[in-house]
PDB file of C-alpha atoms in Angstrom:
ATOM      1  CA  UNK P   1     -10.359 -18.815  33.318  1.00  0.00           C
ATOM      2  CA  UNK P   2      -7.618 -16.736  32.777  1.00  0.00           C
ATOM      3  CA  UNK P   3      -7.727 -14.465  29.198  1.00  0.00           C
ATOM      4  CA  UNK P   4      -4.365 -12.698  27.616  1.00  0.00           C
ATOM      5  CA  UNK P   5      -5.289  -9.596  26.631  1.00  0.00           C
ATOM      6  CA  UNK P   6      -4.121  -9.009  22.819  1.00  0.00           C
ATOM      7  CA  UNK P   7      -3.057  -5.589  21.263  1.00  0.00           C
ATOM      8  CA  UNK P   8      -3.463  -5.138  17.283  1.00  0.00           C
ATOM      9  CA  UNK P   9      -0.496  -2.995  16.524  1.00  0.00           C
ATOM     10  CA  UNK P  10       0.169  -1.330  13.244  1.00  0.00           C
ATOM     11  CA  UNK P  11       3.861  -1.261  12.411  1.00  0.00           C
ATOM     12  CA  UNK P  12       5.394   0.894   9.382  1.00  0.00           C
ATOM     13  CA  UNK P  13       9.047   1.939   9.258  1.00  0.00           C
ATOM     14  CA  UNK P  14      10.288   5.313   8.945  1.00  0.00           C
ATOM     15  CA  UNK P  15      11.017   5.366   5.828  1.00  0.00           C
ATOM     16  CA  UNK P  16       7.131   4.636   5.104  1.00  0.00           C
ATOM     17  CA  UNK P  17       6.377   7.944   6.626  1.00  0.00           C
ATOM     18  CA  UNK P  18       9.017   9.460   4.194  1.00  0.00           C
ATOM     19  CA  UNK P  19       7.212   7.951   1.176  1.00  0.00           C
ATOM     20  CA  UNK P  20       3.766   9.111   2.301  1.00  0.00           C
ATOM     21  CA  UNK P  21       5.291  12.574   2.962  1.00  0.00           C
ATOM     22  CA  UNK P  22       6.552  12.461  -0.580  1.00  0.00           C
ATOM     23  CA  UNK P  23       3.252  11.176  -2.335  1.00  0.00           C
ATOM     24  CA  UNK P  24       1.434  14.162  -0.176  1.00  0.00           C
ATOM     25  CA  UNK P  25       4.039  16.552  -1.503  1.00  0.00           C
ATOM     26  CA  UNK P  26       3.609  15.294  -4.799  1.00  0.00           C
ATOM     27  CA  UNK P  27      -0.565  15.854  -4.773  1.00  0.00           C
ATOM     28  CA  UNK P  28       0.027  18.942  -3.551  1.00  0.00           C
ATOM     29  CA  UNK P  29       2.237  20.147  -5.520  1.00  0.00           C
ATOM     30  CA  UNK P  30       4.159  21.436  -2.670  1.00  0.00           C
ATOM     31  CA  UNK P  31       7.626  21.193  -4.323  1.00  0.00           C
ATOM     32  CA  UNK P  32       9.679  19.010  -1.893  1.00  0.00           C
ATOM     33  CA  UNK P  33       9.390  15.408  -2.376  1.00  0.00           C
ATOM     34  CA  UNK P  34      12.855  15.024  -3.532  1.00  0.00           C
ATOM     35  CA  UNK P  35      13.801  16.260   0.227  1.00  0.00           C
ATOM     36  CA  UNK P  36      12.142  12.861   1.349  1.00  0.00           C
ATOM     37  CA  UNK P  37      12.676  10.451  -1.342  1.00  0.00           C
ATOM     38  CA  UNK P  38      16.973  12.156  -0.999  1.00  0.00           C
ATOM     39  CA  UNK P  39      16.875  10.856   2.996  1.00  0.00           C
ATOM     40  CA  UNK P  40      15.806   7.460   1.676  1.00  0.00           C
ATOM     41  CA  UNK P  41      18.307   7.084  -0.661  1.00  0.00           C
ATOM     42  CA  UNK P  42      21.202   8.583   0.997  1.00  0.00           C
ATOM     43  CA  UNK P  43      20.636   6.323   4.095  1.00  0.00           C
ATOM     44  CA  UNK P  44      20.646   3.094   1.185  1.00  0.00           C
ATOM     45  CA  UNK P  45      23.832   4.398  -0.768  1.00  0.00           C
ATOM     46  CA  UNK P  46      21.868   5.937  -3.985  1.00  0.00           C
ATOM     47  CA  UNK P  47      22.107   8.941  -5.968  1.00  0.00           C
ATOM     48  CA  UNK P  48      20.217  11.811  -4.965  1.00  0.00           C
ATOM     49  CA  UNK P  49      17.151  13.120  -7.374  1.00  0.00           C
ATOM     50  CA  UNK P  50      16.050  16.510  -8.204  1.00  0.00           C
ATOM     51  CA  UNK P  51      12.294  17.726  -7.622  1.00  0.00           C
ATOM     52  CA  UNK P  52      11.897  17.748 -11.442  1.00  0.00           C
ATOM     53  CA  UNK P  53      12.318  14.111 -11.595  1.00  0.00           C
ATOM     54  CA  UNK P  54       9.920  12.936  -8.469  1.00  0.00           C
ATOM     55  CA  UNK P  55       6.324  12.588  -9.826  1.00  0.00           C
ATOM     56  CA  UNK P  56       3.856   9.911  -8.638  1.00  0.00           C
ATOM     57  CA  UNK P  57       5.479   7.737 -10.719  1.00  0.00           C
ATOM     58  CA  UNK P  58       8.463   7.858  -9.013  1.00  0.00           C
ATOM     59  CA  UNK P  59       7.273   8.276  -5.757  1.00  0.00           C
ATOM     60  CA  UNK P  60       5.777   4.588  -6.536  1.00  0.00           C
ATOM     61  CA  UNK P  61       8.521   3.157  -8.272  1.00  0.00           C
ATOM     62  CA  UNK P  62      10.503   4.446  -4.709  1.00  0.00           C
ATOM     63  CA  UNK P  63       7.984   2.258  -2.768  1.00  0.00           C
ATOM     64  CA  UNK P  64       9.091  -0.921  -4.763  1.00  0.00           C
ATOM     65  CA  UNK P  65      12.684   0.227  -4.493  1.00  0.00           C
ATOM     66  CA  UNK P  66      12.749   0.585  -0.927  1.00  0.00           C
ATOM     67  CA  UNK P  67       9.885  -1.725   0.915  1.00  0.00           C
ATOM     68  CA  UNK P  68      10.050  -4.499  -1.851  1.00  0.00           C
ATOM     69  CA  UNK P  69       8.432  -7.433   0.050  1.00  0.00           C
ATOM     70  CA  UNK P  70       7.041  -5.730   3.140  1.00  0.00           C
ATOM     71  CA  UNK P  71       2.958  -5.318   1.531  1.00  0.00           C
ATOM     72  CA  UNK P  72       2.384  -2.273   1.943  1.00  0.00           C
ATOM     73  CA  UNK P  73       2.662  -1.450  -1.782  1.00  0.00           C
ATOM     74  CA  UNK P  74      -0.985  -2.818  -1.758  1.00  0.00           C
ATOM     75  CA  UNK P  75      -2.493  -0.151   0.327  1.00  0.00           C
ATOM     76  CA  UNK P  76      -0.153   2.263  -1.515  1.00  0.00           C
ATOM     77  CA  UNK P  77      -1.843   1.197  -5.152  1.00  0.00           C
ATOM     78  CA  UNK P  78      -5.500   1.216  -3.466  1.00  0.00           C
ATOM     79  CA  UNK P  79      -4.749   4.551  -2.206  1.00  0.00           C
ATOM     80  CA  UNK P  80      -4.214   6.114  -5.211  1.00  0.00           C
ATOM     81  CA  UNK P  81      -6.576   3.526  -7.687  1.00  0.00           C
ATOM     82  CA  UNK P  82      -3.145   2.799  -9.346  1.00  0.00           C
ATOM     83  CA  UNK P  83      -3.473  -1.174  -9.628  1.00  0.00           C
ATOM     84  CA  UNK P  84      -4.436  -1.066 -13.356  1.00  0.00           C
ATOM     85  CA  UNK P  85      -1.963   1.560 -14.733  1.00  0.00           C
ATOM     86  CA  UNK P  86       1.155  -0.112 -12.050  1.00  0.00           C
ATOM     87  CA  UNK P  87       0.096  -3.440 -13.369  1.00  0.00           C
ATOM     88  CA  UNK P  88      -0.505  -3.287 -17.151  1.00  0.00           C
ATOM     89  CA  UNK P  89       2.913  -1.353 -17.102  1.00  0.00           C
ATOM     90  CA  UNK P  90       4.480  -3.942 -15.181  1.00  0.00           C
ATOM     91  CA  UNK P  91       3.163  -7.027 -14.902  1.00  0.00           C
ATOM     92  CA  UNK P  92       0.654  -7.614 -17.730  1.00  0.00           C
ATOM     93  CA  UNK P  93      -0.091 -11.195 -16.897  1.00  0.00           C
ATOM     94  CA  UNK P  94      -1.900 -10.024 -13.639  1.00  0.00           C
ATOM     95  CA  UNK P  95      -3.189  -6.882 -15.271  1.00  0.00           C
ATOM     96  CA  UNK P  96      -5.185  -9.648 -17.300  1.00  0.00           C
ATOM     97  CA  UNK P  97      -7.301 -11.482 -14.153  1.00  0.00           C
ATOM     98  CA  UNK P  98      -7.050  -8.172 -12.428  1.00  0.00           C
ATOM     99  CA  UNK P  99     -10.864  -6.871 -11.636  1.00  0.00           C
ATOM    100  CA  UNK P 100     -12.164  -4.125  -9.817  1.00  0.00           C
ATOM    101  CA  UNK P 101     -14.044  -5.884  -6.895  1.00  0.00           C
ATOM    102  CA  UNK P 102      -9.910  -6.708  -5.836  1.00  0.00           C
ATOM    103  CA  UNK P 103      -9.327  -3.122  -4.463  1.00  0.00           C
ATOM    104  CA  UNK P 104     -11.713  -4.967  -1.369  1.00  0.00           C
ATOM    105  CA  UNK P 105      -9.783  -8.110   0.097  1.00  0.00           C
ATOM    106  CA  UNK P 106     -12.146 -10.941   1.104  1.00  0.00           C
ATOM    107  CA  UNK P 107     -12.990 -11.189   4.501  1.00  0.00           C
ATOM    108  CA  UNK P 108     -11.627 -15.198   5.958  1.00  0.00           C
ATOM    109  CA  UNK P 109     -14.208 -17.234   6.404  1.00  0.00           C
ATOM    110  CA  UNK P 110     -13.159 -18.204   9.796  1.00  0.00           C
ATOM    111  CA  UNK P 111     -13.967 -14.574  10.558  1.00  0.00           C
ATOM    112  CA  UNK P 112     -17.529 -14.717   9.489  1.00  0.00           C
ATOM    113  CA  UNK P 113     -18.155 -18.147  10.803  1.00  0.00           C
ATOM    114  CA  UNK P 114     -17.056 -16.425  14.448  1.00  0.00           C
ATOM    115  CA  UNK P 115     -19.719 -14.080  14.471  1.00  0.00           C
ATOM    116  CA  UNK P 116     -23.581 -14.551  15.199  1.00  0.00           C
ATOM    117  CA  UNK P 117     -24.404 -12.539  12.116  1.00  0.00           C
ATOM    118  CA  UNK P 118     -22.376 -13.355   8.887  1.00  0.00           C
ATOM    119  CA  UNK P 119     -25.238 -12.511   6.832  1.00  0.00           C
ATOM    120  CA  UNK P 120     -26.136  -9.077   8.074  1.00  0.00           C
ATOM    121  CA  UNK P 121     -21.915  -8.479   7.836  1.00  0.00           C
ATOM    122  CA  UNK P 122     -21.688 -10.013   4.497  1.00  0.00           C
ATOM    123  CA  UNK P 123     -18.766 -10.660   2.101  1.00  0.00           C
ATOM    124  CA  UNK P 124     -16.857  -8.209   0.496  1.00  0.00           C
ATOM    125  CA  UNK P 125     -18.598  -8.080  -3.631  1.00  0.00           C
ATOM    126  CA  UNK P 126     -16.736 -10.995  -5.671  1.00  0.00           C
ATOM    127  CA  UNK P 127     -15.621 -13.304  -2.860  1.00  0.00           C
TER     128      UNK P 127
END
């Protein structure tokens, strides 16, 4: 029997790496954020911003702004334990269900029904 071989790819656009390069700036306090977020917006048509006005906050906000609908804010707000603050700000209904065993996704069930040891691998705490 014949078996395709499968590949898991990640894929993340450019202007991903830009973002990530401006959060990194930002925690480091390195001074040139703006230089990324500026190539992002130029390329989209926006006004430029200084380095006084990029801070975390902004650097998030930019994520929405730019990959709105593409999930990767998720990993963005696990990254940095933002979900709480990012979600009583701005969406207060969630902020209300939201608990801390969601920063771990559960794991499908099909998943651990494929292997011969689902109990030993477990579910993710409060799935």
């Amino acid at each position: 029997m014949f078996r395709k071989k499968t590949i898991d790819v990640m894929i993340m656009r450019m202007a991903e790496v830009y973002l990530i390069a401006a959060e990194a700036s930002v925690r480091l306090n390195k001074g040139d954020a703006a230089g990324y977020i500026n190539v992002l917006r130029t390329r989209a048509g926006a006004g430029t911003v200084s380095e006084s006005q990029v801070d975390l906050n902004y650097v998030f906000d930019e994520y929405a702004r730019e990959l709105c609908g593409e999930c990767s804010r998720w990993y963005l707000l696990k990254r940095n334990g933002a979900f709480e603050t990012r979600l009583a700000s701005y969406n207060k209904r969630a902020a209300e269900s939201f608990k801390k065993d969601f920063y771990l996704r559960p794991i499908p069930t099909k998943y651990l029904e494929a292997i011969n040891n689902p109990a030993e691998f477990g579910q993710n705490p409060g799935y």
